[in-house]
């Protein structure tokens, strides 16, 4: 091994360790049998028990799941249409405007959209609850869906699969729903997973937009953090982290090359 | 199924993309959504930023520039400067730490590139509240570091690690680090490897090649990374709220306070518009830089 490569490995290892160390600490201390997060006192899962006995927490988890499911579904449908058009319609007017509009949510500081939506919702008397949250989250989910799905649809177009189908007599609609959709399916699902994660984890926008009745899990953690550290927060954060990990792992496996290049040709 | 057959021509017209109307129609859901829930809020902030604060936090619609003048008021100007300072420090540290990492992933890793990138992005998708909570556990008065140091007898009194600029900076660097590395990585990937070989063939040592070939050619990525780190950093309020103290009050906290506590929405809006202006200026610079690079 070249010395450069070895040094690089050591360096990368250190950076990744620093990146994950805080998260691992949270997880480790969620199993600590002590009321205060001081010293390791022994292994326990009792904090998870108290967590699920807390009706408010379970409600927050349920709200988070519902919001994320709705937002990611809407974002996936709209993102799929947008991706298809952006790839397949060559003479689309204002294509660059669409492209940049779809990346703006990734650039704007979240607090801006948070207070902006808060102003908008109060002005038009839009009820600050479930749907307010969903509408806001879709904005953040959309770029991720388009990012994943568009890549897949362009690679399919590169293989000219739709063209082949139409040469053999398929109509454009048939080519879309019999060729494009099934082949792009893993990527569509992967984009949806990513959107779900983005919505599920979102704090800043939700913090400004959520009404009194709609507390999501990150908001719940925030309000509990105001009262100091308790092992229950560790346990809840761990659940959140594990869910993210599972979703992102699912995304990764759905979106790997191996899964994508199974063209039936 | 026969139903589908009947509407097949209509659907094919939509999907086929020979008509501009069809394309625009298919894009309508996404564009209408972004117009309503992204552009409209920003436009509203812009309008409100020129209004006045009325009684009981209401907005009175008389045109004024007072809100913008207030941002250079000695009470608020230091907050803006501090935010810029924190954001630039974070950006500089992330660049210094991130460039070697992006370089390593791009040039030395073959098989597990995607996995390493995904591991880099994973913390981006974890909720920021969880990350802040982790730092409170580690740095707190009765936190991990203090209890370890007390146990081995190095200190008698817990160190004050939280509620100072250092803690806020650590939190910001940890959170925004991936935003820096990803664009750096993609510009390093795009770099034609032949350029590096040419430099070496012409007698350039590894450092000369890095400084005079690789780094200049990846400047667009460097700039994009800096933008993606600097801009969200400018808007962050959670780090300062939990890891900082009164001396680390940032513009994000100021905005949050105007909207949720002080009920001065016009002033809060003007601060938000200033942040958007910084963002637009950065984007413009980035585009100019990219154009210049493309013409090389």
Coordinates of C-alpha atoms in Angstrom, one line a residue:
Chain A
X1 CA 0.0 0.0 0.0
X2 CA 1.3 3.4 -0.9
X3 CA 2.0 5.7 2.1
X4 CA -0.4 8.3 0.6
X5 CA -3.2 5.7 0.6
X6 CA -2.5 4.6 4.1
X7 CA -2.5 8.2 5.4
X8 CA -5.7 8.8 3.6
X9 CA -7.4 5.8 5.1
X10 CA -6.3 6.8 8.6
X11 CA -7.5 10.4 8.0
X12 CA -10.9 9.3 6.5
X13 CA -11.3 6.9 9.4
X14 CA -10.8 9.7 11.9
X15 CA -13.2 12.0 10.1
X16 CA -15.9 9.4 9.9
X17 CA -15.4 8.5 13.6
X18 CA -15.8 12.2 14.6
X19 CA -18.9 12.4 12.4
X20 CA -20.5 9.4 14.1
X21 CA -19.1 9.6 17.6
X22 CA -21.9 11.9 18.9
X23 CA -24.6 9.8 17.5
X24 CA -23.1 6.6 18.8
X25 CA -22.9 8.2 22.3
X26 CA -26.6 9.0 22.2
X27 CA -27.4 5.4 21.3
X28 CA -25.0 3.9 23.8
X29 CA -26.4 5.9 26.7
X30 CA -30.0 5.0 25.8
X31 CA -29.2 1.6 27.3
X32 CA -27.5 3.0 30.4
X33 CA -29.2 2.0 33.7
X34 CA -28.8 5.4 35.3
X35 CA -31.2 8.3 35.5
X36 CA -28.4 10.8 34.7
X37 CA -26.1 10.4 31.7
X38 CA -23.0 10.4 33.8
X39 CA -21.3 7.1 34.0
X40 CA -22.1 3.6 32.7
X41 CA -24.1 1.8 35.3
X42 CA -25.2 -1.3 33.4
X43 CA -27.3 -2.4 30.5
X44 CA -31.1 -1.8 30.4
X45 CA -33.9 -1.3 28.0
X46 CA -36.3 0.2 30.5
X47 CA -36.2 3.7 29.0
X48 CA -37.8 2.3 25.9
X49 CA -40.6 0.9 28.1
X50 CA -41.3 4.2 29.7
X51 CA -41.2 5.8 26.2
X52 CA -44.0 3.7 24.8
X53 CA -46.0 4.1 28.0
X54 CA -46.1 7.9 27.3
X55 CA -49.2 8.6 25.3
X56 CA -47.9 12.0 24.1
X57 CA -44.8 10.5 22.7
X58 CA -46.6 7.7 20.9
X59 CA -48.9 10.4 19.5
X60 CA -45.9 12.4 18.3
X61 CA -44.5 9.3 16.6
X62 CA -47.8 8.6 14.9
X63 CA -48.1 12.2 13.7
X64 CA -44.5 12.1 12.3
X65 CA -45.3 8.9 10.5
X66 CA -48.5 10.2 9.0
X67 CA -47.0 13.5 7.9
X68 CA -44.0 11.8 6.4
X69 CA -46.1 9.2 4.6
X70 CA -48.4 11.8 3.1
X71 CA -45.7 14.3 2.2
X72 CA -43.5 11.7 0.6
X73 CA -46.3 10.2 -1.4
X74 CA -47.3 13.6 -2.9
X75 CA -43.7 14.5 -3.5
X76 CA -43.0 11.2 -5.2
X77 CA -45.9 11.5 -7.6
X78 CA -45.1 15.1 -8.5
X79 CA -41.4 14.4 -8.7
X80 CA -41.9 11.5 -11.0
X81 CA -44.0 13.5 -13.4
X82 CA -41.5 16.4 -13.3
X83 CA -38.5 14.1 -13.8
X84 CA -40.1 12.4 -16.7
X85 CA -40.9 15.6 -18.5
X86 CA -37.5 17.2 -17.7
X87 CA -35.8 14.2 -19.3
X88 CA -38.1 13.2 -22.2
X89 CA -39.5 16.5 -23.4
X90 CA -36.6 18.1 -25.3
X91 CA -38.3 21.2 -26.4
X92 CA -39.6 22.1 -22.9
X93 CA -39.8 25.8 -22.5
X94 CA -38.2 27.3 -19.4
X95 CA -36.4 24.1 -18.6
X96 CA -33.6 25.8 -16.8
X97 CA -36.1 27.7 -14.6
X98 CA -37.7 24.5 -13.6
X99 CA -34.3 22.9 -12.9
X100 CA -33.2 25.7 -10.7
X101 CA -36.6 26.1 -9.0
X102 CA -36.4 22.4 -8.0
X103 CA -33.0 22.9 -6.4
X104 CA -33.8 26.1 -4.5
X105 CA -35.3 24.3 -1.4
X106 CA -31.8 22.8 -0.9
X107 CA -30.2 26.2 -0.8
X108 CA -32.5 28.4 1.2
X109 CA -31.8 28.5 4.9
X110 CA -34.6 26.5 6.5
X111 CA -35.5 29.3 8.9
X112 CA -36.4 31.5 6.0
X113 CA -39.0 29.0 4.6
X114 CA -40.2 28.4 8.2
X115 CA -41.0 32.0 9.0
X116 CA -42.2 32.6 5.4
X117 CA -44.7 29.8 5.6
X118 CA -45.7 30.9 9.1
X119 CA -46.4 34.4 7.7
X120 CA -48.3 33.0 4.7
X121 CA -50.4 30.6 6.7
X122 CA -51.4 33.3 9.2
X123 CA -52.2 35.7 6.4
X124 CA -54.5 33.4 4.5
X125 CA -55.8 31.8 7.7
X126 CA -54.6 28.4 6.6
X127 CA -55.1 26.1 9.6
X128 CA -51.6 25.5 11.1
X129 CA -51.9 21.8 11.5
X130 CA -51.5 18.5 9.7
X131 CA -51.9 19.8 6.1
X132 CA -49.8 22.9 6.8
X133 CA -47.0 20.6 7.8
X134 CA -47.5 18.3 4.8
X135 CA -47.4 21.2 2.3
X136 CA -44.2 22.5 3.8
X137 CA -42.5 19.2 3.8
X138 CA -43.3 18.4 0.2
X139 CA -41.2 21.4 -0.8
X140 CA -38.2 19.8 0.9
X141 CA -38.9 16.3 -0.3
X142 CA -39.4 17.2 -4.0
X143 CA -35.7 18.0 -4.8
X144 CA -34.6 14.7 -3.4
X145 CA -37.2 12.7 -5.4
X146 CA -36.3 14.5 -8.6
X147 CA -32.6 14.0 -8.0
X148 CA -32.9 10.2 -7.7
X149 CA -35.7 9.6 -10.2
X150 CA -34.4 11.8 -12.9
X151 CA -31.0 10.1 -12.9
X152 CA -32.7 6.8 -13.4
X153 CA -35.0 8.0 -16.1
X154 CA -32.1 9.6 -18.0
X155 CA -30.2 6.4 -17.9
X156 CA -33.2 4.4 -19.2
X157 CA -33.5 7.0 -22.0
X158 CA -29.8 6.4 -22.7
X159 CA -30.5 2.8 -23.2
X160 CA -33.3 3.8 -25.6
X161 CA -35.7 1.3 -24.0
X162 CA -38.8 3.5 -24.7
X163 CA -37.7 4.1 -28.2
X164 CA -37.4 0.3 -28.8
X165 CA -40.9 -0.3 -27.4
X166 CA -42.4 2.3 -29.7
X167 CA -40.5 1.0 -32.7
X168 CA -42.3 -2.3 -32.0
X169 CA -45.6 -0.6 -32.0
X170 CA -46.3 0.6 -28.4
X171 CA -48.0 3.8 -28.0
X172 CA -46.3 6.5 -25.9
X173 CA -48.5 5.7 -22.9
X174 CA -47.8 2.0 -23.2
X175 CA -44.1 2.6 -23.4
X176 CA -44.4 4.7 -20.2
X177 CA -46.4 2.4 -18.1
X178 CA -45.1 -0.9 -19.4
X179 CA -41.5 0.0 -19.8
X180 CA -40.4 3.1 -18.0
X181 CA -42.4 2.7 -14.8
X182 CA -41.5 -1.0 -14.0
X183 CA -37.8 -0.3 -14.9
X184 CA -37.7 2.9 -12.9
X185 CA -39.6 1.4 -10.0
X186 CA -36.6 0.8 -7.6
X187 CA -35.5 4.4 -8.1
X188 CA -39.0 5.8 -7.6
X189 CA -39.2 3.8 -4.4
X190 CA -35.8 4.9 -3.3
X191 CA -36.7 8.6 -4.0
X192 CA -39.8 8.1 -1.9
X193 CA -37.8 6.6 0.9
X194 CA -35.5 9.6 0.9
X195 CA -38.4 12.0 0.9
X196 CA -39.9 10.1 3.8
X197 CA -36.7 10.5 5.7
X198 CA -36.4 14.2 4.9
X199 CA -39.9 14.8 6.2
X200 CA -39.6 12.5 9.2
X201 CA -36.5 14.2 10.4
X202 CA -37.4 17.8 9.6
X203 CA -37.3 20.1 12.6
X204 CA -36.8 23.8 11.7
X205 CA -39.7 24.2 9.3
X206 CA -42.0 22.1 11.4
X207 CA -41.1 24.1 14.5
X208 CA -42.5 27.3 12.9
X209 CA -45.4 25.8 11.0
X210 CA -46.8 23.1 13.3
X211 CA -49.7 24.2 15.3
X212 CA -50.4 23.2 18.9
X213 CA -52.1 20.0 18.1
X214 CA -49.5 18.6 15.7
X215 CA -46.3 17.7 17.5
X216 CA -43.9 15.7 15.5
X217 CA -41.1 13.6 17.1
X218 CA -38.3 16.1 16.5
X219 CA -40.4 18.9 18.0
X220 CA -41.2 16.6 20.9
X221 CA -37.4 16.0 21.4
X222 CA -36.9 19.8 21.3
X223 CA -39.4 20.5 24.0
X224 CA -38.0 17.8 26.2
X225 CA -34.5 19.1 25.7
X226 CA -35.6 22.4 27.2
X227 CA -35.8 20.6 30.5
X228 CA -32.4 19.0 30.4
X229 CA -31.1 15.6 29.5
X230 CA -33.0 12.4 30.4
X231 CA -32.4 8.8 29.2
X232 CA -35.9 8.9 27.6
X233 CA -34.6 11.5 25.1
X234 CA -31.7 9.2 24.3
X235 CA -34.1 6.3 23.7
X236 CA -36.3 8.4 21.5
X237 CA -33.4 9.8 19.6
X238 CA -32.2 6.2 19.1
X239 CA -35.5 5.2 17.6
X240 CA -35.3 8.2 15.3
X241 CA -31.7 7.3 14.3
X242 CA -32.5 3.6 13.7
X243 CA -35.5 4.5 11.5
X244 CA -33.3 6.9 9.5
X245 CA -30.7 4.2 9.1
X246 CA -33.2 1.6 8.0
X247 CA -34.8 4.0 5.5
X248 CA -31.4 5.1 4.0
X249 CA -30.2 1.5 3.9
X250 CA -33.4 0.7 1.9
X251 CA -32.7 3.6 -0.3
X252 CA -29.2 2.5 -0.9
X253 CA -30.1 -1.1 -1.8
X254 CA -32.9 0.0 -4.1
X255 CA -30.7 2.5 -5.9
X256 CA -27.6 0.4 -6.4
X257 CA -26.3 -0.2 -9.9
X258 CA -26.9 -3.9 -9.6
X259 CA -30.6 -3.3 -9.0
X260 CA -30.8 -0.7 -11.8
X261 CA -29.2 -2.5 -14.6
X262 CA -31.6 -5.4 -14.7
X263 CA -32.9 -4.4 -18.1
X264 CA -34.8 -7.3 -19.5
X265 CA -32.8 -7.3 -22.7
Chain B
X1 CA -58.2 -2.4 -19.1
X2 CA -60.4 -1.4 -21.9
X3 CA -60.9 1.9 -20.1
X4 CA -57.2 2.4 -20.3
X5 CA -57.2 1.7 -24.0
X6 CA -59.9 4.3 -24.6
X7 CA -57.9 7.0 -22.9
X8 CA -54.6 5.8 -24.4
X9 CA -54.5 8.6 -27.0
X10 CA -55.0 11.3 -24.4
X11 CA -52.4 9.8 -22.1
X12 CA -50.0 9.4 -25.0
X13 CA -50.5 13.0 -25.9
X14 CA -49.6 14.0 -22.4
X15 CA -46.6 11.7 -22.1
X16 CA -45.3 12.1 -25.7
X17 CA -44.2 15.6 -25.3
X18 CA -44.7 16.8 -28.8
X19 CA -46.9 19.6 -27.5
X20 CA -45.7 22.3 -25.2
X21 CA -49.1 22.4 -23.4
X22 CA -48.7 18.7 -22.4
X23 CA -45.3 19.2 -20.9
X24 CA -46.3 22.3 -19.0
X25 CA -49.5 20.5 -17.8
X26 CA -47.4 17.6 -16.4
X27 CA -45.1 20.0 -14.6
X28 CA -48.0 22.0 -13.2
X29 CA -48.4 20.1 -9.9
X30 CA -44.7 20.5 -9.0
X31 CA -44.4 24.1 -10.2
X32 CA -47.7 25.2 -8.6
X33 CA -46.7 23.6 -5.3
X34 CA -43.3 25.4 -5.3
X35 CA -45.0 28.6 -6.3
X36 CA -47.5 28.4 -3.4
X37 CA -45.3 27.0 -0.7
X38 CA -41.8 28.3 -1.6
X39 CA -42.0 31.4 -3.8
X40 CA -45.1 32.9 -2.2
X41 CA -43.7 32.8 1.4
X42 CA -40.5 34.4 0.2
X43 CA -42.4 37.1 -1.7
X44 CA -44.5 37.7 1.3
X45 CA -41.5 38.2 3.5
X46 CA -40.2 40.7 1.0
X47 CA -43.4 42.7 1.1
X48 CA -43.8 42.5 4.9
X49 CA -40.2 43.7 5.3
X50 CA -41.3 47.1 4.0
X51 CA -44.3 47.3 6.4
X52 CA -44.5 48.6 9.9
X53 CA -45.2 46.9 13.1
X54 CA -48.6 47.9 14.4
X55 CA -50.2 47.5 17.8
X56 CA -50.0 44.1 19.5
X57 CA -47.7 42.6 16.9
X58 CA -50.1 43.3 14.0
X59 CA -48.7 44.5 10.7
X60 CA -49.6 48.0 9.5
X61 CA -49.2 48.5 5.8
X62 CA -47.3 51.7 5.5
X63 CA -44.2 51.7 3.4
X64 CA -41.0 52.1 5.4
X65 CA -37.3 51.3 5.2
X66 CA -36.9 51.5 8.9
X67 CA -36.6 47.7 9.3
X68 CA -33.6 47.6 7.1
X69 CA -32.1 50.6 8.9
X70 CA -32.5 48.8 12.2
X71 CA -30.3 46.0 11.0
X72 CA -27.3 48.4 11.3
X73 CA -28.4 49.6 14.6
X74 CA -25.6 49.1 17.2
X75 CA -27.9 46.7 19.0
X76 CA -28.3 44.3 16.1
X77 CA -25.3 44.9 13.8
X78 CA -22.9 43.0 16.1
X79 CA -25.3 40.0 15.8
X80 CA -25.1 40.1 12.0
X81 CA -21.3 40.4 12.2
X82 CA -21.0 37.6 14.6
X83 CA -23.1 35.3 12.4
X84 CA -20.9 36.1 9.4
X85 CA -17.9 35.4 11.6
X86 CA -19.2 32.1 12.8
X87 CA -20.4 31.0 9.4
X88 CA -17.0 31.9 7.8
X89 CA -15.1 30.1 10.5
X90 CA -17.2 27.1 10.0
X91 CA -16.8 27.2 6.3
X92 CA -13.0 27.6 6.5
X93 CA -12.6 24.7 8.9
X94 CA -15.0 22.5 6.9
X95 CA -13.0 23.3 3.7
X96 CA -9.7 22.5 5.4
X97 CA -11.0 19.2 6.8
X98 CA -13.1 18.4 3.8
X99 CA -10.8 18.8 0.9
X100 CA -8.4 16.0 1.9
X101 CA -11.4 13.7 2.6
X102 CA -13.0 14.4 -0.8
X103 CA -9.6 14.0 -2.4
X104 CA -9.1 10.6 -0.7
X105 CA -12.6 9.3 -1.7
X106 CA -12.2 10.5 -5.3
X107 CA -8.7 9.3 -6.0
X108 CA -8.0 6.4 -3.6
X109 CA -11.2 4.6 -3.1
X110 CA -12.4 2.2 -5.8
X111 CA -15.1 -0.1 -4.6
X112 CA -16.9 1.5 -1.8
X113 CA -17.2 5.1 -3.1
X114 CA -21.0 5.1 -3.0
X115 CA -21.1 3.6 0.5
X116 CA -18.7 6.2 1.8
X117 CA -20.7 9.0 0.3
X118 CA -23.9 7.7 1.7
X119 CA -22.3 7.4 5.2
X120 CA -21.3 11.0 4.8
X121 CA -24.9 12.0 3.9
X122 CA -26.5 10.0 6.6
X123 CA -25.9 12.6 9.3
X124 CA -27.6 15.2 7.0
X125 CA -30.8 13.2 7.3
X126 CA -30.7 12.8 11.1
X127 CA -32.7 15.4 12.9
X128 CA -30.7 18.4 14.0
X129 CA -32.3 18.1 17.5
X130 CA -30.7 14.7 18.0
X131 CA -27.3 16.0 17.0
X132 CA -27.5 18.9 19.4
X133 CA -28.7 16.6 22.1
X134 CA -25.6 14.5 21.5
X135 CA -23.3 17.5 22.0
X136 CA -25.1 18.4 25.2
X137 CA -24.4 15.0 26.5
X138 CA -20.8 15.1 25.5
X139 CA -19.9 18.7 26.5
X140 CA -22.4 19.4 29.3
X141 CA -21.4 20.2 32.9
X142 CA -22.2 16.7 33.9
X143 CA -21.5 15.4 30.5
X144 CA -19.2 12.7 29.1
X145 CA -15.9 14.7 29.0
X146 CA -16.3 16.3 32.4
X147 CA -17.2 13.0 34.1
X148 CA -14.3 11.2 32.5
X149 CA -11.9 13.9 33.4
X150 CA -13.2 14.0 37.0
X151 CA -13.0 10.3 37.3
X152 CA -9.4 10.0 36.3
X153 CA -8.7 12.9 38.7
X154 CA -7.5 15.4 36.1
X155 CA -9.9 18.1 37.2
X156 CA -11.8 18.8 40.4
X157 CA -14.3 21.3 39.1
X158 CA -16.2 20.5 35.9
X159 CA -15.0 22.6 32.9
X160 CA -17.4 24.9 31.3
X161 CA -17.5 23.6 27.8
X162 CA -21.1 24.4 26.8
X163 CA -22.5 27.8 26.4
X164 CA -19.5 29.3 24.7
X165 CA -18.6 30.1 21.1
X166 CA -16.4 27.0 20.9
X167 CA -19.3 24.7 21.5
X168 CA -21.5 26.4 18.9
X169 CA -18.7 26.2 16.4
X170 CA -18.2 22.5 17.0
X171 CA -21.9 21.9 16.5
X172 CA -22.0 23.9 13.3
X173 CA -18.9 22.3 11.9
X174 CA -20.2 18.8 12.6
X175 CA -23.6 19.5 11.1
X176 CA -22.5 21.3 7.9
X177 CA -19.4 19.3 7.1
X178 CA -21.1 17.0 4.6
X179 CA -22.5 20.0 2.7
X180 CA -18.9 21.0 2.0
X181 CA -17.5 17.6 1.1
X182 CA -20.2 16.5 -1.5
X183 CA -19.6 19.3 -4.0
X184 CA -15.9 19.1 -3.5
X185 CA -16.1 15.4 -4.3
X186 CA -18.2 15.8 -7.4
X187 CA -15.8 18.5 -8.8
X188 CA -12.8 16.2 -8.1
X189 CA -14.6 13.4 -9.9
X190 CA -15.2 15.6 -13.0
X191 CA -11.6 16.6 -13.1
X192 CA -9.9 14.8 -16.1
X193 CA -7.2 12.6 -14.6
X194 CA -5.1 13.3 -17.7
X195 CA -4.4 16.8 -16.5
X196 CA -2.8 15.5 -13.3
X197 CA -0.7 13.0 -15.3
X198 CA 0.3 15.8 -17.7
X199 CA 1.5 17.9 -14.7
X200 CA 3.5 15.0 -13.3
X201 CA 5.0 14.2 -16.8
X202 CA 6.1 17.8 -17.0
X203 CA 8.0 17.4 -13.7
X204 CA 5.4 18.8 -11.3
X205 CA 5.8 17.2 -7.8
X206 CA 2.7 16.1 -5.9
X207 CA 2.4 19.4 -4.1
X208 CA 2.9 21.5 -7.2
X209 CA 0.3 19.4 -9.0
X210 CA -2.1 19.8 -6.1
X211 CA -1.7 23.6 -5.8
X212 CA -1.3 24.6 -9.4
X213 CA -3.4 22.1 -11.2
X214 CA -5.9 20.2 -9.1
X215 CA -7.0 22.9 -6.6
X216 CA -7.5 25.6 -9.2
X217 CA -9.5 23.3 -11.5
X218 CA -11.8 22.3 -8.6
X219 CA -12.5 26.0 -7.6
X220 CA -16.2 25.8 -8.7
X221 CA -16.6 22.9 -6.4
X222 CA -14.8 24.7 -3.6
X223 CA -17.0 27.7 -4.1
X224 CA -20.2 25.6 -4.2
X225 CA -19.2 23.8 -1.0
X226 CA -18.5 27.1 0.7
X227 CA -21.9 28.4 -0.3
X228 CA -23.7 25.3 0.8
X229 CA -22.0 25.6 4.2
X230 CA -22.0 29.3 4.7
X231 CA -25.7 30.0 3.8
X232 CA -27.4 27.4 6.1
X233 CA -24.9 28.3 8.8
X234 CA -26.1 31.9 8.6
X235 CA -29.6 30.8 9.2
X236 CA -28.9 28.4 12.1
X237 CA -30.5 29.2 15.4
X238 CA -30.6 25.9 17.2
X239 CA -26.9 25.5 17.9
X240 CA -26.7 28.9 19.5
X241 CA -29.9 28.3 21.4
X242 CA -28.7 25.1 23.1
X243 CA -24.9 25.0 22.9
X244 CA -24.3 28.8 23.1
X245 CA -25.2 31.6 25.5
X246 CA -26.0 35.3 25.3
X247 CA -22.6 36.0 23.8
X248 CA -23.3 33.7 20.8
X249 CA -26.7 35.1 19.8
X250 CA -26.9 34.8 16.0
X251 CA -29.1 36.3 13.3
X252 CA -31.1 33.1 13.2
X253 CA -32.0 33.5 16.9
X254 CA -32.8 37.1 16.1
X255 CA -35.2 36.1 13.4
X256 CA -36.8 33.4 15.5
X257 CA -37.2 35.9 18.3
X258 CA -38.9 38.5 16.1
X259 CA -41.4 36.0 14.8
X260 CA -42.2 33.9 17.9
X261 CA -41.5 36.2 20.9
X262 CA -41.1 39.9 20.1
X263 CA -43.9 39.7 17.5
X264 CA -42.1 42.1 15.2
X265 CA -42.7 40.4 11.9
X266 CA -41.7 43.2 9.6
X267 CA -38.2 43.4 11.3
X268 CA -37.9 39.6 11.2
X269 CA -38.9 39.7 7.6
X270 CA -36.3 42.3 6.7
X271 CA -33.6 40.2 8.4
X272 CA -34.8 37.2 6.4
X273 CA -34.6 39.2 3.1
X274 CA -31.0 40.2 4.0
X275 CA -30.2 36.5 4.3
X276 CA -31.9 35.8 1.0
X277 CA -29.9 38.6 -0.6
X278 CA -26.6 37.1 0.7
X279 CA -27.7 33.8 -0.8
X280 CA -28.6 35.4 -4.2
X281 CA -25.3 37.2 -4.3
X282 CA -23.5 33.9 -3.6
X283 CA -25.4 32.1 -6.3
X284 CA -24.7 34.8 -8.8
X285 CA -21.0 34.6 -8.0
X286 CA -21.0 30.9 -8.3
X287 CA -22.6 31.0 -11.7
X288 CA -20.1 33.6 -12.9
X289 CA -17.3 31.4 -11.7
X290 CA -18.7 28.4 -13.4
X291 CA -19.0 30.2 -16.7
X292 CA -15.5 31.4 -16.4
X293 CA -14.3 27.9 -15.8
X294 CA -16.3 26.4 -18.6
X295 CA -14.6 28.8 -21.0
X296 CA -11.1 27.6 -20.1

